[in-house]
Short mmCIF file of C-alpha atoms (C1' of nucleotides) and ligand atoms in Angstrom, two decimals:
data_model
loop_
_atom_site.label_atom_id
_atom_site.label_comp_id
_atom_site.label_asym_id
_atom_site.label_seq_id
_atom_site.Cartn_x
_atom_site.Cartn_y
_atom_site.Cartn_z
CA MET A 156 -11.30 -29.44 -15.34
CA ASP A 157 -12.83 -25.86 -16.01
CA LEU A 158 -14.06 -25.67 -12.45
CA ARG A 159 -15.53 -22.48 -11.02
CA ILE A 160 -12.75 -20.57 -9.54
CA THR A 161 -14.46 -18.45 -7.02
CA GLY A 162 -14.04 -19.68 -3.67
CA GLY A 163 -10.66 -21.10 -4.11
CA PHE A 164 -7.44 -21.23 -6.16
CA ALA A 165 -7.61 -22.09 -9.60
CA PRO A 166 -6.36 -25.55 -10.45
CA PRO A 167 -3.03 -25.84 -11.77
CA GLY A 168 -4.12 -27.82 -14.96
CA HIS A 169 -7.21 -25.79 -15.72
CA ASN A 170 -8.01 -24.11 -19.02
CA HIS A 171 -6.90 -20.56 -18.38
CA ARG A 172 -7.93 -19.56 -21.91
CA ARG A 173 -11.43 -20.17 -20.67
CA CYS A 174 -10.92 -17.95 -17.89
CA ILE A 175 -9.97 -14.86 -19.99
CA VAL A 176 -12.78 -15.66 -22.46
CA ASP A 177 -15.51 -15.72 -19.63
CA ALA A 178 -14.01 -12.85 -18.09
CA MET A 179 -14.36 -10.55 -21.23
CA ASP A 180 -17.62 -11.95 -21.90
CA ARG A 181 -18.83 -10.93 -18.58
CA ALA A 182 -17.40 -7.56 -18.95
CA ALA A 183 -18.85 -6.81 -22.00
CA GLN A 184 -22.28 -8.04 -20.68
CA VAL A 185 -21.98 -5.90 -17.78
CA CYS A 186 -20.72 -2.77 -19.47
CA ALA A 187 -23.55 -3.09 -21.96
CA ALA A 188 -26.17 -3.59 -19.31
CA ARG A 189 -25.14 -0.38 -17.82
CA GLY A 190 -24.19 1.78 -20.74
CA ALA A 191 -20.44 1.72 -19.80
CA ARG A 192 -18.02 1.93 -22.69
CA LEU A 193 -15.47 -0.91 -22.60
CA THR A 194 -13.27 0.73 -25.19
CA PRO A 195 -10.48 -1.25 -26.83
CA GLN A 196 -7.91 0.39 -24.43
CA ARG A 197 -9.74 -0.81 -21.38
CA ARG A 198 -10.42 -4.18 -22.96
CA ARG A 199 -6.72 -4.56 -23.66
CA VAL A 200 -5.74 -3.88 -19.83
CA LEU A 201 -8.48 -6.15 -18.54
CA GLU A 202 -7.10 -8.86 -20.88
CA LEU A 203 -3.73 -8.17 -19.68
CA ILE A 204 -4.77 -8.34 -16.11
CA TRP A 205 -6.59 -11.58 -16.78
CA SER A 206 -3.58 -12.92 -18.32
CA SER A 207 -2.96 -14.86 -15.06
CA HIS A 208 -4.28 -15.32 -11.52
CA LYS A 209 -1.44 -13.07 -10.30
CA PRO A 210 -1.80 -9.43 -9.46
CA VAL A 211 -0.35 -6.85 -11.96
CA GLY A 212 1.13 -3.59 -11.09
CA ALA A 213 0.36 -0.49 -13.14
CA TYR A 214 3.72 -0.22 -14.29
CA GLY A 215 3.81 -3.80 -15.36
CA LEU A 216 0.90 -2.85 -17.56
CA ILE A 217 2.57 0.01 -18.99
CA GLU A 218 5.40 -2.01 -19.98
CA GLN A 219 3.42 -4.68 -21.74
CA LEU A 220 1.10 -2.16 -23.37
CA SER A 221 4.13 -0.44 -24.71
CA GLU A 222 5.79 -3.43 -26.16
CA SER A 223 3.59 -3.61 -29.16
CA GLY A 224 3.85 -0.22 -30.60
CA GLN A 225 3.55 3.04 -29.11
CA GLN A 226 4.53 4.28 -25.75
CA VAL A 227 1.85 4.38 -23.12
CA ALA A 228 1.93 6.93 -20.37
CA PRO A 229 0.86 6.13 -16.79
CA PRO A 230 -2.41 8.20 -16.78
CA THR A 231 -3.61 6.01 -19.57
CA VAL A 232 -3.43 3.03 -17.55
CA TYR A 233 -4.48 4.50 -14.40
CA ARG A 234 -7.71 5.84 -16.09
CA ALA A 235 -8.41 2.44 -17.57
CA LEU A 236 -7.71 0.72 -13.99
CA ASP A 237 -10.28 3.52 -12.57
CA PHE A 238 -13.02 2.42 -14.97
CA LEU A 239 -12.44 -1.34 -14.35
CA LEU A 240 -12.23 -0.76 -10.71
CA ALA A 241 -15.36 1.46 -11.00
CA ASN A 242 -17.50 -1.18 -12.65
CA GLY A 243 -16.03 -3.99 -10.43
CA LEU A 244 -14.35 -5.75 -13.26
CA VAL A 245 -10.98 -5.79 -11.43
CA HIS A 246 -10.04 -5.57 -7.37
CA ARG A 247 -7.09 -3.76 -5.91
CA ILE A 248 -4.71 -5.67 -3.85
CA GLU A 249 -3.84 -2.73 -1.41
CA ARG A 250 -0.69 -4.38 0.00
CA LEU A 251 0.63 -5.15 -3.49
CA ASN A 252 -0.26 -2.04 -5.08
CA ALA A 253 -1.52 -4.53 -7.77
CA PHE A 254 -4.92 -5.59 -9.59
CA VAL A 255 -6.34 -8.75 -10.16
CA GLY A 256 -9.75 -9.78 -12.34
CA CYS A 257 -12.74 -10.29 -10.55
CA PRO A 258 -14.45 -13.71 -11.24
CA GLU A 259 -17.91 -12.37 -9.97
CA VAL A 260 -18.90 -8.93 -11.59
CA GLU A 261 -22.38 -9.03 -11.11
CA GLN A 262 -22.79 -7.16 -7.94
CA ASP A 263 -20.75 -5.06 -5.85
CA HIS A 264 -18.85 -7.07 -3.20
CA ALA A 265 -15.89 -6.66 -0.77
CA PRO A 266 -14.21 -10.09 -0.68
CA GLN A 267 -11.37 -11.84 1.00
CA PHE A 268 -8.30 -12.32 -1.06
CA LEU A 269 -6.02 -15.38 -0.43
CA ILE A 270 -2.50 -14.47 -1.66
CA CYS A 271 0.17 -16.95 -2.17
CA GLY A 272 3.42 -15.80 -0.92
CA ASP A 273 5.14 -18.32 -2.99
CA CYS A 274 3.54 -18.32 -6.42
CA GLY A 275 1.81 -14.97 -6.28
CA ASP A 276 -1.56 -16.66 -7.28
CA VAL A 277 -4.76 -14.95 -5.83
CA ALA A 278 -7.99 -16.60 -4.76
CA GLU A 279 -11.15 -14.44 -4.25
CA LEU A 280 -13.19 -15.72 -1.22
CA ARG A 281 -16.68 -14.57 -0.15
CA GLU A 282 -17.30 -15.94 3.19
CA GLN A 283 -20.27 -14.64 4.70
CA SER A 284 -19.04 -15.47 8.15
CA VAL A 285 -16.01 -13.18 7.78
CA GLU A 286 -18.28 -10.39 6.99
CA ALA A 287 -20.67 -11.05 9.49
CA ALA A 288 -17.90 -11.20 12.26
CA ILE A 289 -16.34 -7.94 11.07
CA ALA A 290 -20.01 -6.49 11.17
CA ALA A 291 -20.23 -7.51 14.81
CA GLY A 292 -17.06 -5.96 15.77
CA ALA A 293 -17.72 -2.75 13.88
CA ARG A 294 -21.16 -2.44 15.45
CA SER A 295 -19.68 -2.95 18.93
CA ALA A 296 -17.17 -0.18 18.22
CA GLY A 297 -20.00 2.03 16.83
CA PHE A 298 -18.40 1.92 13.71
CA VAL A 299 -20.78 2.75 10.74
CA GLY A 300 -21.05 2.86 6.89
CA TRP A 301 -18.06 0.67 6.47
CA ARG A 302 -16.47 -1.41 3.75
CA ALA A 303 -13.80 -3.98 4.56
CA SER A 304 -10.68 -5.34 2.84
CA VAL A 305 -9.27 -8.45 4.01
CA GLU A 306 -6.13 -9.63 2.55
CA VAL A 307 -4.47 -12.93 3.75
CA VAL A 308 -0.87 -13.94 2.91
CA GLY A 309 0.14 -17.50 2.96
CA VAL A 310 0.66 -20.56 0.70
CA CYS A 311 -1.54 -22.02 -1.77
CA PRO A 312 -2.31 -25.73 -1.75
CA GLU A 313 -0.40 -26.23 -4.88
CA CYS A 314 2.73 -24.79 -3.51
CA ALA A 315 2.26 -26.26 -0.03
CA GLY A 316 1.32 -29.79 -1.01
CA GLY A 317 3.91 -30.03 -3.91
CA ILE A 318 7.53 -30.56 -2.91
CA SER A 319 8.36 -29.87 0.66
CA PRO A 320 6.53 -32.22 3.08
CA MET B 266 -11.93 8.84 31.46
CA ASP B 267 -8.47 7.22 30.87
CA LEU B 268 -10.48 4.18 29.32
CA ARG B 269 -8.39 1.23 27.73
CA ILE B 270 -8.51 2.03 23.91
CA THR B 271 -7.98 -1.39 22.71
CA GLY B 272 -11.38 -2.76 21.39
CA GLY B 273 -12.62 0.53 20.28
CA PHE B 274 -11.94 4.31 19.34
CA ALA B 275 -10.21 6.60 21.75
CA PRO B 276 -12.90 8.71 23.36
CA PRO B 277 -12.58 12.36 22.09
CA GLY B 278 -12.02 13.67 25.62
CA HIS B 279 -9.42 11.20 26.71
CA ASN B 280 -6.05 11.82 28.20
CA HIS B 281 -3.90 11.22 25.26
CA ARG B 282 -0.71 12.52 27.17
CA ARG B 283 -1.32 9.10 29.03
CA CYS B 284 -1.54 7.19 25.65
CA ILE B 285 1.79 8.45 24.88
CA VAL B 286 3.47 7.77 28.32
CA ASP B 287 1.88 4.21 28.54
CA ALA B 288 3.11 3.52 24.93
CA MET B 289 6.67 4.55 25.48
CA ASP B 290 6.80 2.71 28.85
CA ARG B 291 5.38 -0.50 27.03
CA ALA B 292 8.02 0.10 24.38
CA ALA B 293 10.90 0.31 26.82
CA GLN B 294 9.78 -2.72 28.65
CA VAL B 295 9.29 -5.00 25.77
CA CYS B 296 12.77 -3.85 24.35
CA ALA B 297 14.50 -4.37 27.56
CA ALA B 298 12.93 -7.81 28.02
CA ARG B 299 13.97 -8.97 24.43
CA GLY B 300 17.55 -7.17 24.23
CA ALA B 301 16.32 -4.85 21.59
CA ARG B 302 17.69 -1.22 21.41
CA LEU B 303 15.20 1.56 21.66
CA THR B 304 17.69 4.10 20.60
CA PRO B 305 16.80 7.99 20.80
CA GLN B 306 16.03 7.87 17.05
CA ARG B 307 13.57 4.88 17.33
CA ARG B 308 12.09 6.35 20.20
CA ARG B 309 11.47 9.72 18.65
CA VAL B 310 9.91 8.10 15.71
CA LEU B 311 7.52 6.10 18.03
CA GLU B 312 6.72 9.35 20.11
CA LEU B 313 5.81 11.16 16.72
CA ILE B 314 3.48 8.21 15.71
CA TRP B 315 1.80 8.12 18.92
CA SER B 316 1.33 11.96 18.84
CA SER B 317 -2.23 11.13 17.73
CA HIS B 318 -4.51 8.03 16.98
CA LYS B 319 -4.14 8.81 13.15
CA PRO B 320 -1.83 6.91 10.98
CA VAL B 321 1.43 8.76 9.95
CA GLY B 322 3.36 8.27 6.56
CA ALA B 323 6.92 7.99 6.45
CA TYR B 324 7.36 11.25 4.70
CA GLY B 325 5.27 12.98 7.40
CA LEU B 326 7.66 11.61 9.98
CA ILE B 327 10.70 12.83 7.93
CA GLU B 328 8.98 16.24 7.75
CA GLN B 329 8.50 16.44 11.41
CA LEU B 330 12.01 15.06 12.21
CA SER B 331 13.71 17.49 9.98
CA GLU B 332 12.06 20.50 11.64
CA SER B 333 13.97 20.49 14.74
CA GLY B 334 17.69 20.71 13.67
CA GLN B 335 19.25 18.70 10.84
CA GLN B 336 17.77 17.12 7.74
CA VAL B 337 16.71 13.38 8.08
CA ALA B 338 16.64 11.20 4.99
CA PRO B 339 14.15 8.67 4.10
CA PRO B 340 16.38 5.39 4.95
CA THR B 341 16.66 6.79 8.41
CA VAL B 342 13.04 6.77 9.29
CA TYR B 343 12.39 3.68 7.23
CA ARG B 344 14.85 1.87 9.42
CA ALA B 345 13.51 3.01 12.42
CA LEU B 346 10.03 1.95 11.33
CA ASP B 347 11.47 -1.47 10.37
CA PHE B 348 12.48 -1.95 13.83
CA LEU B 349 9.23 -0.91 15.38
CA LEU B 350 7.39 -3.03 13.06
CA ALA B 351 9.60 -5.86 13.70
CA ASN B 352 9.06 -5.59 17.55
CA GLY B 353 5.17 -5.19 17.13
CA LEU B 354 5.18 -1.47 18.35
CA VAL B 355 3.72 -0.03 15.34
CA HIS B 356 1.33 -1.51 12.73
CA ARG B 357 1.34 -0.51 9.08
CA ILE B 358 -2.04 0.40 7.41
CA GLU B 359 -1.46 -0.81 4.05
CA ARG B 360 -4.10 0.95 2.07
CA LEU B 361 -2.87 4.26 3.61
CA ASN B 362 1.01 3.55 3.42
CA ALA B 363 0.93 4.73 7.05
CA PHE B 364 1.63 3.50 10.56
CA VAL B 365 -0.02 3.70 13.85
CA GLY B 366 1.08 2.78 17.40
CA CYS B 367 0.14 -0.49 18.66
CA PRO B 368 -1.71 -0.70 22.18
CA GLU B 369 -1.13 -4.29 23.04
CA VAL B 370 2.53 -4.85 22.17
CA GLU B 371 2.87 -8.08 24.40
CA GLN B 372 2.38 -10.72 21.97
CA ASP B 373 2.37 -10.93 18.12
CA HIS B 374 -1.07 -10.41 16.43
CA ALA B 375 -2.78 -9.56 13.37
CA PRO B 376 -5.55 -7.29 14.35
CA GLN B 377 -8.46 -5.75 12.47
CA PHE B 378 -8.27 -1.98 11.82
CA LEU B 379 -11.26 0.50 11.90
CA ILE B 380 -10.40 3.60 10.04
CA CYS B 381 -12.65 6.77 10.09
CA GLY B 382 -12.65 8.17 6.55
CA ASP B 383 -13.79 11.45 8.09
CA CYS B 384 -11.31 12.16 10.93
CA GLY B 385 -8.76 9.67 10.20
CA ASP B 386 -8.65 8.03 13.50
CA VAL B 387 -7.91 4.33 13.65
CA ALA B 388 -9.04 1.74 16.33
CA GLU B 389 -7.30 -1.70 16.72
CA LEU B 390 -9.86 -4.51 17.28
CA ARG B 391 -9.00 -8.09 17.98
CA GLU B 392 -12.22 -10.03 17.30
CA GLN B 393 -11.63 -13.73 17.65
CA SER B 394 -14.50 -14.52 15.56
CA VAL B 395 -13.09 -12.66 12.45
CA GLU B 396 -9.92 -14.70 12.91
CA ALA B 397 -12.04 -17.75 13.26
CA ALA B 398 -14.09 -17.02 10.23
CA ILE B 399 -11.06 -16.33 8.00
CA ALA B 400 -9.43 -19.44 9.32
CA ALA B 401 -12.46 -21.41 8.10
CA GLY B 402 -12.42 -19.99 4.68
CA ALA B 403 -8.66 -20.56 4.35
CA ARG B 404 -8.92 -24.07 5.45
CA SER B 405 -11.52 -24.79 2.85
CA ALA B 406 -9.25 -23.41 0.23
CA GLY B 407 -6.16 -25.57 1.31
CA PHE B 408 -4.47 -22.41 2.29
CA VAL B 409 -1.77 -22.84 5.07
CA GLY B 410 0.68 -20.57 6.96
CA TRP B 411 -1.38 -17.52 6.61
CA ARG B 412 -1.57 -14.10 8.21
CA ALA B 413 -4.43 -12.04 7.52
CA SER B 414 -4.84 -7.92 7.48
CA VAL B 415 -8.30 -6.59 7.76
CA GLU B 416 -8.76 -2.82 7.16
CA VAL B 417 -12.46 -1.37 7.38
CA VAL B 418 -12.97 2.22 6.16
CA GLY B 419 -16.05 3.86 7.63
CA VAL B 420 -17.35 6.35 10.06
CA CYS B 421 -16.20 6.70 13.74
CA PRO B 422 -18.90 7.01 16.31
CA GLU B 423 -17.75 10.48 17.13
CA CYS B 424 -17.89 11.61 13.41
CA ALA B 425 -21.31 9.68 12.93
CA GLY B 426 -23.14 10.89 15.88
CA GLY B 427 -21.97 14.62 16.16
CA ILE B 428 -23.17 16.83 13.74
CA SER B 429 -25.16 15.39 10.94
CA PRO B 430 -28.20 13.08 11.59
"C1'" DT C 214 -24.41 19.74 -38.24
"C1'" DC C 215 -23.55 21.21 -34.07
"C1'" DC C 216 -22.93 20.67 -29.10
"C1'" DA C 217 -21.63 18.52 -24.98
"C1'" DA C 218 -19.78 14.77 -22.80
"C1'" DT C 219 -16.44 11.32 -22.57
"C1'" DA C 220 -12.27 9.41 -23.60
"C1'" DC C 221 -7.33 9.78 -24.58
"C1'" DG C 222 -2.52 12.02 -25.21
"C1'" DT C 223 1.28 14.36 -23.29
"C1'" DT C 224 4.28 16.49 -19.95
"C1'" DA C 225 5.55 17.25 -15.65
"C1'" DT C 226 5.46 16.40 -10.88
"C1'" DA C 227 4.15 14.40 -6.21
"C1'" DG C 228 4.51 10.48 -3.13
"C1'" DT C 229 6.52 6.01 -1.39
"C1'" DA C 230 10.39 2.94 -0.65
"C1'" DT C 231 15.10 0.84 -1.15
"C1'" DA C 232 20.10 -0.02 -3.10
"C1'" DA C 233 24.67 0.64 -1.86
"C1'" DC C 234 28.39 2.22 0.63
"C1'" DA C 235 30.70 5.11 4.15
"C1'" DA C 236 31.08 6.71 8.91
"C1'" DA C 237 29.96 6.36 13.79
"C1'" DT C 238 28.58 4.07 17.78
"C1'" DA C 239 27.63 0.19 21.20
"C1'" DG C 240 28.66 -4.08 23.30
"C1'" DT C 241 32.33 -7.91 24.20
"C1'" DG C 242 36.20 -9.89 25.59
"C1'" DT C 243 41.31 -9.37 26.58
"C1'" DA D 212 42.18 0.99 28.48
"C1'" DC D 213 42.44 -1.58 24.13
"C1'" DA D 214 41.40 -3.70 20.00
"C1'" DC D 215 37.44 -6.30 17.79
"C1'" DT D 216 33.07 -7.08 16.02
"C1'" DA D 217 28.22 -6.25 15.36
"C1'" DT D 218 24.82 -2.77 15.18
"C1'" DT D 219 23.23 1.56 14.08
"C1'" DT D 220 23.23 5.87 11.48
"C1'" DG D 221 24.51 8.84 7.60
"C1'" DT D 222 24.53 9.99 2.59
"C1'" DT D 223 23.58 9.87 -2.17
"C1'" DA D 224 21.34 7.99 -5.73
"C1'" DT D 225 17.59 5.79 -7.70
"C1'" DA D 226 13.42 2.76 -8.30
"C1'" DC D 227 8.64 2.38 -7.74
"C1'" DT D 228 3.63 4.15 -7.52
"C1'" DA D 229 0.32 7.74 -8.52
"C1'" DT D 230 -1.90 12.14 -9.76
"C1'" DA D 231 -2.17 17.11 -11.79
"C1'" DA D 232 -3.08 20.11 -15.31
"C1'" DC D 233 -3.90 20.89 -19.87
"C1'" DG D 234 -4.99 19.90 -24.64
"C1'" DT D 235 -6.90 16.92 -28.54
"C1'" DA D 236 -9.90 13.47 -30.23
"C1'" DT D 237 -13.84 11.07 -30.13
"C1'" DT D 238 -18.46 9.77 -29.31
"C1'" DG D 239 -23.29 10.11 -29.09
"C1'" DG D 240 -27.32 12.84 -29.06
"C1'" DA D 241 -30.19 17.44 -29.78
ZN1 LIG E 119 -7.39 -19.33 -14.95
ZN1 LIG E 120 -14.54 -9.86 -7.01
ZN1 LIG E 121 -4.99 8.77 22.96
ZN1 LIG E 122 -1.39 -4.15 17.74
#
DNA sequence: TCCAATACGTTATAGTATAACAAATAGTGT
DNA sequence: ACACTATTTGTTATACTATAACGTATTGGA
């Protein structure tokens, strides 16, 4: 267990508590290194996003934040999300208007997301060949200075292999 | 001019009237072939989407439809869009919540979109190598039954080569 | 301590999308 | 032509997503 999750889906039996702890550690480290302030608010939002491997919407976060204590308004959570996105701690899934934690926060990247339409889990891939193929297509069209988002909807191994043959 | 536009950006001097006419012809043909009803409403929405190579939002369409005559409510245009999407006559750009006409309506496909962040024009690409690379990544993750959306934001050749060096 | 920058709170509003139900219209068979 | 059925369209209300604008509080450094 406790396998590295980048490159595939988190195994069903994995120690997710560890995912969270590691993510928060990496976040603290990265923010300290670049002088970014990981305030309690931002920390709390990042924890909530990492509560699973499923993308979370902004209003889902607002709801969860508002449970324990005072009401939280949209700008608060959107500002936290802006910070986390700007520092590469979370990614935005465009087609879902939702956010997932990034397991590789060291350098900036534009990964491919595998989204299970069944359970909702998301895996982050970084296939060099995908970026290379896109680069070739972009070059042939004279397209420059680009950044690609790749979102793949399908069925994860767990949902596929489980019940239905 | 009058070059085929699939595979790259429409040239600046091209006869866009021809783009529209061709698109409407293809739509009529496809719908007739499969017994789908291209009603005046749907036809009008498709024409508006093809009025340029820039994606159009649903509420932009509502505004344009409401100009000439009676008020049009959201469900009307969303239903037309559902029809056009279901029949592959338009594509949805997820990151823009907007829609573009499809220049290759014959068979179902999941293309790559090049989106100029400067002028807003969109080019539809169908690089086999991109799909192959994604397929390889998906296979290695045990991901099945998938469909990918690839959206690339950058600068089109016209905006890149024109004024600024 | 004072200052400037950053972060947070609050209210209102913009933008995107769908639910639910009624009315009209188009195809189908008699 | 007629009734019947399915599809399309109209209408109202509402849900969901995101940002503008402005004021207050906190932070970190001169
Ligand atoms: Zn986990
Ligand atoms: Zn990442
Ligand atoms: Zn054109
Ligand atoms: Zn297409």
